PDB file with SEQRES, HELIX, SHEET and CRYST1 records, atoms N, CA, C and O in Angstrom:
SEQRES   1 A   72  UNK UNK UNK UNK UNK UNK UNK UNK UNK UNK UNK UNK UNK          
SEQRES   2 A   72  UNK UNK UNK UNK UNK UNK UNK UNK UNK UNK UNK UNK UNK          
SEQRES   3 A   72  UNK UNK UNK UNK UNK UNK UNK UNK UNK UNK UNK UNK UNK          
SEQRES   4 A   72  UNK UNK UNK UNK UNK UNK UNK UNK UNK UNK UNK UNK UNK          
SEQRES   5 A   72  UNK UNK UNK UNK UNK UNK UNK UNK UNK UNK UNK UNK UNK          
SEQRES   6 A   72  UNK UNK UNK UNK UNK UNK UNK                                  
HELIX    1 AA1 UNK A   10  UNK A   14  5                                   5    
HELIX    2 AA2 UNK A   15  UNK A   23  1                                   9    
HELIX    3 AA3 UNK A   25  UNK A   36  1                                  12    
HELIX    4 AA4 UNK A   53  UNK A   59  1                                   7    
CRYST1    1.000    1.000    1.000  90.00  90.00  90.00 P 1           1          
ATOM      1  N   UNK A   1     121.369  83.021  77.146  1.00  0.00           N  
ATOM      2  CA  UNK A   1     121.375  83.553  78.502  1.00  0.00           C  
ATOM      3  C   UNK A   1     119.955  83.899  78.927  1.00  0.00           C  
ATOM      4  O   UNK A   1     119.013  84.193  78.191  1.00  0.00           O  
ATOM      5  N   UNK A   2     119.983  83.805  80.314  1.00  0.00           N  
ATOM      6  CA  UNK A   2     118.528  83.593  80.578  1.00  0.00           C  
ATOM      7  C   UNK A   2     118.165  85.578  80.715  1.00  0.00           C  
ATOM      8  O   UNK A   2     118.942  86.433  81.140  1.00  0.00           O  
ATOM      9  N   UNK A   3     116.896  85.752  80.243  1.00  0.00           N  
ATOM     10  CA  UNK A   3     116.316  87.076  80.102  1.00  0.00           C  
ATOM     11  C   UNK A   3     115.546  87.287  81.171  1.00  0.00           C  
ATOM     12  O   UNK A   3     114.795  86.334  81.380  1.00  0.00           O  
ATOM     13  N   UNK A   4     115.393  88.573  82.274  1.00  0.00           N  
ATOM     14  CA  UNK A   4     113.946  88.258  82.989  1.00  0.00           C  
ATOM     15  C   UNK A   4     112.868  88.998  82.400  1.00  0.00           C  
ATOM     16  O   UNK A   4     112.855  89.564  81.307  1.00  0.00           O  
ATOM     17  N   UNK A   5     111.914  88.913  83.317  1.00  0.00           N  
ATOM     18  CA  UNK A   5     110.888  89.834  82.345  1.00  0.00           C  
ATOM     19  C   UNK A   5     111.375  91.417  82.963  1.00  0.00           C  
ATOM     20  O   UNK A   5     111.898  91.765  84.021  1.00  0.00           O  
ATOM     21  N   UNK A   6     110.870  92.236  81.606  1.00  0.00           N  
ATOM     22  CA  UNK A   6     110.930  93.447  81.165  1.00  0.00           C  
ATOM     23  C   UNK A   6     112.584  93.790  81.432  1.00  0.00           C  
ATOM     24  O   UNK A   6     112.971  94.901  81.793  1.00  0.00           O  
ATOM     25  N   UNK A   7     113.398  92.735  81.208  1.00  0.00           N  
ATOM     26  CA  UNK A   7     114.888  92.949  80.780  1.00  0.00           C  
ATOM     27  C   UNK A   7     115.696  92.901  82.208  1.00  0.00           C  
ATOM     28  O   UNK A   7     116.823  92.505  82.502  1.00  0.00           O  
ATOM     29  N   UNK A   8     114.723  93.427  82.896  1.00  0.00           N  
ATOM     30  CA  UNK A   8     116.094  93.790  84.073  1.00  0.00           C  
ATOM     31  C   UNK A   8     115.444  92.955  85.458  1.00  0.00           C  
ATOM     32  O   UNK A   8     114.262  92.693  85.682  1.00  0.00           O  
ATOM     33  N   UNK A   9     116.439  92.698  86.139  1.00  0.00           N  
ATOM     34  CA  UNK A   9     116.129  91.682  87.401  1.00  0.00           C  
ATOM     35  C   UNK A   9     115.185  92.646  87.999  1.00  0.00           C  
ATOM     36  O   UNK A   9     114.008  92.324  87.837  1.00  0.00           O  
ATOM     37  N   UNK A  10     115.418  93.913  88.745  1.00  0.00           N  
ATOM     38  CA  UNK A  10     114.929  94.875  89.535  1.00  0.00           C  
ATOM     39  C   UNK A  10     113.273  94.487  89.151  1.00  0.00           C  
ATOM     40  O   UNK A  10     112.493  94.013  89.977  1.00  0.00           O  
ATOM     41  N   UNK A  11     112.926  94.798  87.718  1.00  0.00           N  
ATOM     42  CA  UNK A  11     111.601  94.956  87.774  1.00  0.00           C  
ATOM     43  C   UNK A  11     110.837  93.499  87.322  1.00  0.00           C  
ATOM     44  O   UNK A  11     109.756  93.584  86.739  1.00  0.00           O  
ATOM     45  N   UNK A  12     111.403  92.216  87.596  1.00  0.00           N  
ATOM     46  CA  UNK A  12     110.695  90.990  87.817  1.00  0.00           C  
ATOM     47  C   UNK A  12     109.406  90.985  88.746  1.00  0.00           C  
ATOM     48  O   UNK A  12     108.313  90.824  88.204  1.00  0.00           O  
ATOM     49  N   UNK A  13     109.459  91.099  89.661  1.00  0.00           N  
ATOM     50  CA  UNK A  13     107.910  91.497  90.658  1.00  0.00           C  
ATOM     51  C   UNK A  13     107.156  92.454  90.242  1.00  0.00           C  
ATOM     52  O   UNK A  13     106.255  92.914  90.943  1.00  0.00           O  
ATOM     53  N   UNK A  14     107.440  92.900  88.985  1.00  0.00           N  
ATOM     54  CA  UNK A  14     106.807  94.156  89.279  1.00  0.00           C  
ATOM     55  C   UNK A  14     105.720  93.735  87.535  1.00  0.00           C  
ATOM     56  O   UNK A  14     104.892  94.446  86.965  1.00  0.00           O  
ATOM     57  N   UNK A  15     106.119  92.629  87.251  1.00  0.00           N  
ATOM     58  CA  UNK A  15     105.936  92.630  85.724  1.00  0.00           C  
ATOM     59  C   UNK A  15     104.540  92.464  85.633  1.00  0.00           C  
ATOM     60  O   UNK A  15     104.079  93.323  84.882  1.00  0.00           O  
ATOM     61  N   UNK A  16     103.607  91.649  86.126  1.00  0.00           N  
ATOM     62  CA  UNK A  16     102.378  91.509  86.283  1.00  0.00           C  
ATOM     63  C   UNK A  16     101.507  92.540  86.546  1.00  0.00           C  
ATOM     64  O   UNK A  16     100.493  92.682  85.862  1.00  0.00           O  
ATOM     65  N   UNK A  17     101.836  93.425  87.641  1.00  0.00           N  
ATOM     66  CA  UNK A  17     101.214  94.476  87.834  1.00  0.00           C  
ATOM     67  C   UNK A  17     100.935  95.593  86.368  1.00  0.00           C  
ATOM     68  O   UNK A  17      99.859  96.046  85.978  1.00  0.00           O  
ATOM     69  N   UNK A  18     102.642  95.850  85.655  1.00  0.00           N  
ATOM     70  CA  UNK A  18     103.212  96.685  84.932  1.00  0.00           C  
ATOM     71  C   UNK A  18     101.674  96.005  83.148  1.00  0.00           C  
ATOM     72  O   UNK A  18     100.749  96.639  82.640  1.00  0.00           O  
ATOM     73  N   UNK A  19     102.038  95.009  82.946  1.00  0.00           N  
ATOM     74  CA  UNK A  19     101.409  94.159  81.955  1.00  0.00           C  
ATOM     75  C   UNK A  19      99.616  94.552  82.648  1.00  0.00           C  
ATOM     76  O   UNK A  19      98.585  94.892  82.069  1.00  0.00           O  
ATOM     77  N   UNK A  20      99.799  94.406  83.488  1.00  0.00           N  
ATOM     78  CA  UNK A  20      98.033  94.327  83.727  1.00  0.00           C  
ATOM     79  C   UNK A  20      97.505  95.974  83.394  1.00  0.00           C  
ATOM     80  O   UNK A  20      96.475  96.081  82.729  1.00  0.00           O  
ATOM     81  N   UNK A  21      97.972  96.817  83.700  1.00  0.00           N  
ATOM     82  CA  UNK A  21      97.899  98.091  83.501  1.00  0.00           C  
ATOM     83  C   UNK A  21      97.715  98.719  81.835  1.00  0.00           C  
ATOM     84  O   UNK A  21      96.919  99.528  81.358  1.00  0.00           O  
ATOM     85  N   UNK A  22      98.632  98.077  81.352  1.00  0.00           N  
ATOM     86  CA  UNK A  22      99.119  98.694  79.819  1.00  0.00           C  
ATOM     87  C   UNK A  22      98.401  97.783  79.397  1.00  0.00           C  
ATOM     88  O   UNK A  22      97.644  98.295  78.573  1.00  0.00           O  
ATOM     89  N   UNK A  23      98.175  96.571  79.501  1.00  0.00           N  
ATOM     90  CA  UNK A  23      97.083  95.680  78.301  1.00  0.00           C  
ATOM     91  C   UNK A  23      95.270  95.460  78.881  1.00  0.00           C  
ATOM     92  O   UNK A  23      94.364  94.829  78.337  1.00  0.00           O  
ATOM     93  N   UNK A  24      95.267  96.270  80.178  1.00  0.00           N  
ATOM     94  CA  UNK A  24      93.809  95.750  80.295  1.00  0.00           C  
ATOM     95  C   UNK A  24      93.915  94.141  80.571  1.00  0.00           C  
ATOM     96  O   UNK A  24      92.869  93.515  80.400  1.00  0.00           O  
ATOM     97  N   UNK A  25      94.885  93.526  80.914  1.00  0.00           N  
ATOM     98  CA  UNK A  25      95.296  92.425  81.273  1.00  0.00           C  
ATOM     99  C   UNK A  25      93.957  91.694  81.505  1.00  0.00           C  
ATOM    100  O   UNK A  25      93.313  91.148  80.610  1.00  0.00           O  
ATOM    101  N   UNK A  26      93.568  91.752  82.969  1.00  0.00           N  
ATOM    102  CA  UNK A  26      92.923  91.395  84.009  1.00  0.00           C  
ATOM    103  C   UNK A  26      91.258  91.796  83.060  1.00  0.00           C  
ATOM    104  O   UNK A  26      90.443  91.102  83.667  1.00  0.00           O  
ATOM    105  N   UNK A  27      90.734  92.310  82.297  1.00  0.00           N  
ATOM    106  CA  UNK A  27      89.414  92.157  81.532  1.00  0.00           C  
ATOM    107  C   UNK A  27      89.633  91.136  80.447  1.00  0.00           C  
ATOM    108  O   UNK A  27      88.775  90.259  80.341  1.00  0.00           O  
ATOM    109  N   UNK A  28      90.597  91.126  79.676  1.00  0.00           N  
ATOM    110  CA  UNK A  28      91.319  90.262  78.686  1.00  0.00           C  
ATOM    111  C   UNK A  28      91.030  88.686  78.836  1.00  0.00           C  
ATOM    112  O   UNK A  28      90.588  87.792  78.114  1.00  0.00           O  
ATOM    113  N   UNK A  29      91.679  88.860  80.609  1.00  0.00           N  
ATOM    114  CA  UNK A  29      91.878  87.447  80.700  1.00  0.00           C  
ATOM    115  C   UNK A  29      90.101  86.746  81.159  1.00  0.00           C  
ATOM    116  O   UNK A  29      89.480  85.686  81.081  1.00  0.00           O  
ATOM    117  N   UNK A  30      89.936  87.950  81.575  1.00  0.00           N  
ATOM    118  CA  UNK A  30      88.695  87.322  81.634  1.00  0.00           C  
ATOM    119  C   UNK A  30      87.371  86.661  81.137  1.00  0.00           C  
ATOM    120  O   UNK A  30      86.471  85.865  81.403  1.00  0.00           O  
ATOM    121  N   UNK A  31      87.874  87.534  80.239  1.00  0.00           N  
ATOM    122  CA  UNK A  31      86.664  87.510  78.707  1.00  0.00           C  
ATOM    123  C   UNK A  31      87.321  85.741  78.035  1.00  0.00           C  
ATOM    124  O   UNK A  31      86.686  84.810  77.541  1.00  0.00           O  
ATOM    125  N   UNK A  32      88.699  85.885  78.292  1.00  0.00           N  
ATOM    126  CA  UNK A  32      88.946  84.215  77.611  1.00  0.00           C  
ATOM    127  C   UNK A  32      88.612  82.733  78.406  1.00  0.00           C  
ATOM    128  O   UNK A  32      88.410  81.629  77.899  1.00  0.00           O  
ATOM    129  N   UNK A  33      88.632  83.150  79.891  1.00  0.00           N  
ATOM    130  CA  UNK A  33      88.093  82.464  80.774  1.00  0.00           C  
ATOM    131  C   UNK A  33      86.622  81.942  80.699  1.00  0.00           C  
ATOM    132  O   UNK A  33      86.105  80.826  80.665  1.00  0.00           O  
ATOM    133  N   UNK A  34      86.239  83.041  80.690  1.00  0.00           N  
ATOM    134  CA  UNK A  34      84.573  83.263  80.010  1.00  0.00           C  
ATOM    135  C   UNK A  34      84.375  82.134  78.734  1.00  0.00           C  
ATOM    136  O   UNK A  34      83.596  81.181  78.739  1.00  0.00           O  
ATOM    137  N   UNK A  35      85.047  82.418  77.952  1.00  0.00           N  
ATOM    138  CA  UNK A  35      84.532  81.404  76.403  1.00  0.00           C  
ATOM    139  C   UNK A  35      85.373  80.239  76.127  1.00  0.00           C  
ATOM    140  O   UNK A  35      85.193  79.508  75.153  1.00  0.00           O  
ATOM    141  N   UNK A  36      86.457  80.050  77.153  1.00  0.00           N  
ATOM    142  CA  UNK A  36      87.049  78.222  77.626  1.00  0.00           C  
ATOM    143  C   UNK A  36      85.718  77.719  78.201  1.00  0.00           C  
ATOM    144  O   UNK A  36      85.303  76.601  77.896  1.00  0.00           O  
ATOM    145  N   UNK A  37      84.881  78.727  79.231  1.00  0.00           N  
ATOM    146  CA  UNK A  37      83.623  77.534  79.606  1.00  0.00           C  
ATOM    147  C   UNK A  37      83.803  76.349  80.049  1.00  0.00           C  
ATOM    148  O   UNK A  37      82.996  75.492  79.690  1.00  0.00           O  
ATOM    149  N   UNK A  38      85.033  75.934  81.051  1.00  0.00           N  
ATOM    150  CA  UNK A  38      85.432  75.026  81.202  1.00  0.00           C  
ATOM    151  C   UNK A  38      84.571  74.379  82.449  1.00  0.00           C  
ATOM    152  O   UNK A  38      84.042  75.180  83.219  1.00  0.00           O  
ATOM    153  N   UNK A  39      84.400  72.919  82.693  1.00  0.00           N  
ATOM    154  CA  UNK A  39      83.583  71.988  83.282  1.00  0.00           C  
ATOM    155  C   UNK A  39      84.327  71.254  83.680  1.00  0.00           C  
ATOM    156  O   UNK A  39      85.377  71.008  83.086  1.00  0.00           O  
ATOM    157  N   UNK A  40      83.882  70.542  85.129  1.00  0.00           N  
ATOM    158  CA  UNK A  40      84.448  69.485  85.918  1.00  0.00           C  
ATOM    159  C   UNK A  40      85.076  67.816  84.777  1.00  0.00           C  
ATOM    160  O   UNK A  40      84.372  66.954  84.249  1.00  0.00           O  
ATOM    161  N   UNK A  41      86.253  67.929  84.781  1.00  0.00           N  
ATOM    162  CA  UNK A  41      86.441  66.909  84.429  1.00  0.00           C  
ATOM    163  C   UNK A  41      87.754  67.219  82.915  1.00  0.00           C  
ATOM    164  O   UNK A  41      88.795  66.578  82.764  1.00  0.00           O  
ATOM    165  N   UNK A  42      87.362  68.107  82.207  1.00  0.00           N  
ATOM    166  CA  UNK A  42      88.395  68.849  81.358  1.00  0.00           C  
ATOM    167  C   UNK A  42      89.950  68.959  81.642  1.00  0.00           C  
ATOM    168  O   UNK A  42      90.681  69.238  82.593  1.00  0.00           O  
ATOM    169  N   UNK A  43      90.063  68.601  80.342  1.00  0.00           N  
ATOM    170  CA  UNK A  43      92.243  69.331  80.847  1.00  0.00           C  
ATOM    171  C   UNK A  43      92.227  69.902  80.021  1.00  0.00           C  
ATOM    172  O   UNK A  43      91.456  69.785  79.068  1.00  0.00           O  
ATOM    173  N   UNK A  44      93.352  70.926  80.213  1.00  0.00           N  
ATOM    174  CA  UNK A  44      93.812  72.067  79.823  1.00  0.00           C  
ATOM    175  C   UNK A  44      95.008  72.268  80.221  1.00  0.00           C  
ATOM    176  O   UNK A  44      95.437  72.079  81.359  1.00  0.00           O  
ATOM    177  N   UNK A  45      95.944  72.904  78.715  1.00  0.00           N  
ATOM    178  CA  UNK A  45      97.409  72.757  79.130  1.00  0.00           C  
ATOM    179  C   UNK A  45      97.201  74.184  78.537  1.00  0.00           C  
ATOM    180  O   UNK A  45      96.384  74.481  77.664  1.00  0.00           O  
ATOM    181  N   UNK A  46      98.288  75.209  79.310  1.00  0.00           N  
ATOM    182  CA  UNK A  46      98.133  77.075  78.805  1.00  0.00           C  
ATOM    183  C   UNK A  46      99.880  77.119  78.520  1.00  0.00           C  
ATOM    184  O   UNK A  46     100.811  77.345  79.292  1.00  0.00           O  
ATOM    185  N   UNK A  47      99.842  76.791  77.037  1.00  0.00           N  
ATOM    186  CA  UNK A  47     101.746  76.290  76.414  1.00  0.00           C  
ATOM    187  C   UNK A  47     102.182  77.955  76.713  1.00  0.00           C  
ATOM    188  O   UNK A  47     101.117  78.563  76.606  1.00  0.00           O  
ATOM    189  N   UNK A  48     103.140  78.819  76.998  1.00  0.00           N  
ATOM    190  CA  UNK A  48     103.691  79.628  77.018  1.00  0.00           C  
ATOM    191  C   UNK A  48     102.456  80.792  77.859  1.00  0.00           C  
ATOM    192  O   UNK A  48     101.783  81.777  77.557  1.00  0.00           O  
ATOM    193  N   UNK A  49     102.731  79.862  79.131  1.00  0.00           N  
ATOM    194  CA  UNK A  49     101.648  80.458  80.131  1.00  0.00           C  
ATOM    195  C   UNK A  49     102.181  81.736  81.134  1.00  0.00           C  
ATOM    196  O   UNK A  49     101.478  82.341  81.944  1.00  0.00           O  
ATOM    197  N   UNK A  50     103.856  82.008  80.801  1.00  0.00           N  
ATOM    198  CA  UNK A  50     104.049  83.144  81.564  1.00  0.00           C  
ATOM    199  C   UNK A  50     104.509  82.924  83.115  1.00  0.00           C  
ATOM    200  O   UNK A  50     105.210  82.035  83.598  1.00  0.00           O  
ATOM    201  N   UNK A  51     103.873  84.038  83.723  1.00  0.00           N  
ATOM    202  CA  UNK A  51     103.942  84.312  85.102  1.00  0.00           C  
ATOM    203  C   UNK A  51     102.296  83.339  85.679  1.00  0.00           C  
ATOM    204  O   UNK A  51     101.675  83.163  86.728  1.00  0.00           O  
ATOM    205  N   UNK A  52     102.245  83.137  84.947  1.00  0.00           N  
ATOM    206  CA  UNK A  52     100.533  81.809  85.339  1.00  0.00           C  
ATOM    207  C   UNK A  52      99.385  82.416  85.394  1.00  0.00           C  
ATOM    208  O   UNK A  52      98.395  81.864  85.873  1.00  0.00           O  
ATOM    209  N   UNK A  53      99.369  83.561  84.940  1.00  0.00           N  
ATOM    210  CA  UNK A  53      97.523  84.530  85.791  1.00  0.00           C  
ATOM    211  C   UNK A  53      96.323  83.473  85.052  1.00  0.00           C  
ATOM    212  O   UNK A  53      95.347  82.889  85.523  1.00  0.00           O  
ATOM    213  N   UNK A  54      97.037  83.558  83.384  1.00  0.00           N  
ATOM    214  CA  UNK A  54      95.459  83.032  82.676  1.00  0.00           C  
ATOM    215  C   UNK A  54      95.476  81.798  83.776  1.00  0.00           C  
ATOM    216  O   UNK A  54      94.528  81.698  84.555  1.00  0.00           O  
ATOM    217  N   UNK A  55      96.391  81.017  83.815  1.00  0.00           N  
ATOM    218  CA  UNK A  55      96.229  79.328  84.187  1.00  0.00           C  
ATOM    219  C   UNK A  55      95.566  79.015  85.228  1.00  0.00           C  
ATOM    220  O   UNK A  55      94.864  78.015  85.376  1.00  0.00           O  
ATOM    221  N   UNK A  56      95.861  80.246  86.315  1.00  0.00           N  
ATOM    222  CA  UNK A  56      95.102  79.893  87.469  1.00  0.00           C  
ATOM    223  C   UNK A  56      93.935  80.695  87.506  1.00  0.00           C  
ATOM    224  O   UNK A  56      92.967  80.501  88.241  1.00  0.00           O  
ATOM    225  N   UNK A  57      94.106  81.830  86.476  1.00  0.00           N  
ATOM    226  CA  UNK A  57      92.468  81.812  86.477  1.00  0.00           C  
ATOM    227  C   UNK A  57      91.243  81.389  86.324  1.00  0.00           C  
ATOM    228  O   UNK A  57      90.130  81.510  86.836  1.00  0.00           O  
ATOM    229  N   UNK A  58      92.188  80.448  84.815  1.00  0.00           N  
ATOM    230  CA  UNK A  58      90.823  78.824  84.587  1.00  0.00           C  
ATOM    231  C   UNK A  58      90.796  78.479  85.535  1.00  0.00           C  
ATOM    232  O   UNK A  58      89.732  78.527  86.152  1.00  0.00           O  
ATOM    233  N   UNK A  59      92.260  77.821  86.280  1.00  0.00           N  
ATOM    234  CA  UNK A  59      91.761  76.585  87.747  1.00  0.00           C  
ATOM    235  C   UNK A  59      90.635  77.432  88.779  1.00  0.00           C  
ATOM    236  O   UNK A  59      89.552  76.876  88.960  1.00  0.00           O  
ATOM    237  N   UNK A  60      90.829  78.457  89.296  1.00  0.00           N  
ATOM    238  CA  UNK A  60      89.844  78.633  89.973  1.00  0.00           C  
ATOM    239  C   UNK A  60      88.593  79.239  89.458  1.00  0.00           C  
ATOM    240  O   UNK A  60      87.912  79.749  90.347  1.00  0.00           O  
ATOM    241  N   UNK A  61      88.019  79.333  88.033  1.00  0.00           N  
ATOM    242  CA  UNK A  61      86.963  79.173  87.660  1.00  0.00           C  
ATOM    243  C   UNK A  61      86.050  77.776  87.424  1.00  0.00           C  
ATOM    244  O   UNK A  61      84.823  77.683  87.396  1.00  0.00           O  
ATOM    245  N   UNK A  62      86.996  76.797  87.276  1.00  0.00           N  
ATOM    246  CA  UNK A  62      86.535  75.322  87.633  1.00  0.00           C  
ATOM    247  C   UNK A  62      87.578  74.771  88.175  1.00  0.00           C  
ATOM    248  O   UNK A  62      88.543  74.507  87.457  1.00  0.00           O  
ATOM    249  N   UNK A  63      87.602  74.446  89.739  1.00  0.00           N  
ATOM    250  CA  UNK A  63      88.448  73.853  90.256  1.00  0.00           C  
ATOM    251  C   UNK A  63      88.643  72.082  89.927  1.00  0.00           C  
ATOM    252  O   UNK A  63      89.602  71.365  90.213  1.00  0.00           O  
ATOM    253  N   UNK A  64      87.617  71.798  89.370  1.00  0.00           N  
ATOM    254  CA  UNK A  64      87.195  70.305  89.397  1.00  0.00           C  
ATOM    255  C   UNK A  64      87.845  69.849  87.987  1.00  0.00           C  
ATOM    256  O   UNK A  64      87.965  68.655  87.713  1.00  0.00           O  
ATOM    257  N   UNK A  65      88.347  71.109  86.916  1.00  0.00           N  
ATOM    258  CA  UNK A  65      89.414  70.737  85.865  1.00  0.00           C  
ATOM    259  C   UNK A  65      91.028  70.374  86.180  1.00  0.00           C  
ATOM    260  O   UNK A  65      91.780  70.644  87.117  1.00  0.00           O  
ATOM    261  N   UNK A  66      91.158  69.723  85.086  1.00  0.00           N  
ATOM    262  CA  UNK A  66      92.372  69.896  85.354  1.00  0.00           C  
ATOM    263  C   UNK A  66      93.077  70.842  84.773  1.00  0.00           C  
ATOM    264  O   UNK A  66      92.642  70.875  83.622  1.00  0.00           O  
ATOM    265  N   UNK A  67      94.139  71.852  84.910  1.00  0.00           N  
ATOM    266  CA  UNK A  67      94.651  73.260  84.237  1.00  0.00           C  
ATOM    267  C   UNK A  67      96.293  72.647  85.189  1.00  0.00           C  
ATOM    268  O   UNK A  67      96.747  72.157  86.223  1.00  0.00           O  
ATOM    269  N   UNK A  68      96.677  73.336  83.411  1.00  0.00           N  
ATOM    270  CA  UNK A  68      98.482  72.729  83.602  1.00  0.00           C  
ATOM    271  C   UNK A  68      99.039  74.055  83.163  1.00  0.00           C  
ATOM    272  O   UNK A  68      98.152  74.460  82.412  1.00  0.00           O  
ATOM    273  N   UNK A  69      99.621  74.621  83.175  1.00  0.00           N  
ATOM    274  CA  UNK A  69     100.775  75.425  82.417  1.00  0.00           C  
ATOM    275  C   UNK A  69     102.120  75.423  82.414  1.00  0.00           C  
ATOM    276  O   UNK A  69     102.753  75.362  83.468  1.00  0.00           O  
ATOM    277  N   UNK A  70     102.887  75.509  80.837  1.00  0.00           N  
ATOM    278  CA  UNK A  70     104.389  75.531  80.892  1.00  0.00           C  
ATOM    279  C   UNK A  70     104.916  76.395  80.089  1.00  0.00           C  
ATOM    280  O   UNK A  70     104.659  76.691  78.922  1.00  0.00           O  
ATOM    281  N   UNK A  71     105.721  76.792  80.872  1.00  0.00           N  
ATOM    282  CA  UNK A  71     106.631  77.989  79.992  1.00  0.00           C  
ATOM    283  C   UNK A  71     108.499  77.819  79.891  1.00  0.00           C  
ATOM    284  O   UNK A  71     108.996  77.122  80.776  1.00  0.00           O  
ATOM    285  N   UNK A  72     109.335  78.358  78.986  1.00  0.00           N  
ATOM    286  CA  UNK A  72     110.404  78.286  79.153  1.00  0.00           C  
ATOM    287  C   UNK A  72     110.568  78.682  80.157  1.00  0.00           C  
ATOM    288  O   UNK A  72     111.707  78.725  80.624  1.00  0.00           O  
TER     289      UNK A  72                                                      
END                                                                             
């Protein structure tokens, strides 16, 4: 049966915010963005990419890559 995030439907919108708070999310992701170092022309697949933040954070650190993500 399908799960949402943090268990309950109610707090689905709210999960990103909730995660960015408690893990320092948003410095995290950045610092990994930072040392992908990614360049025009690259692919990149982000396997169990979530709600997408890292994925589109690569894409719009090099738009000229290609950046995929998939999740259950």
């Amino acid at each position: 049966a399908y799960i949402p995030a943090l268990r309950f439907r109610q707090l689905t919108p709210l999960y990103d915010a909730v995660m960015s708070r408690l893990l320092r999310e948003r410095a995290f992701k950045a610092r990994l963005v930072d040392e992908a170092a990614l360049a025009p022309g690259l692919r990149v697949l982000d396997v169990g990419c979530g709600t997408g933040t890292l994925t589109l954070a690569l894409k719009r650190s090099c738009p000229d890559a290609e950046v995929a993500g998939v999740d259950i």
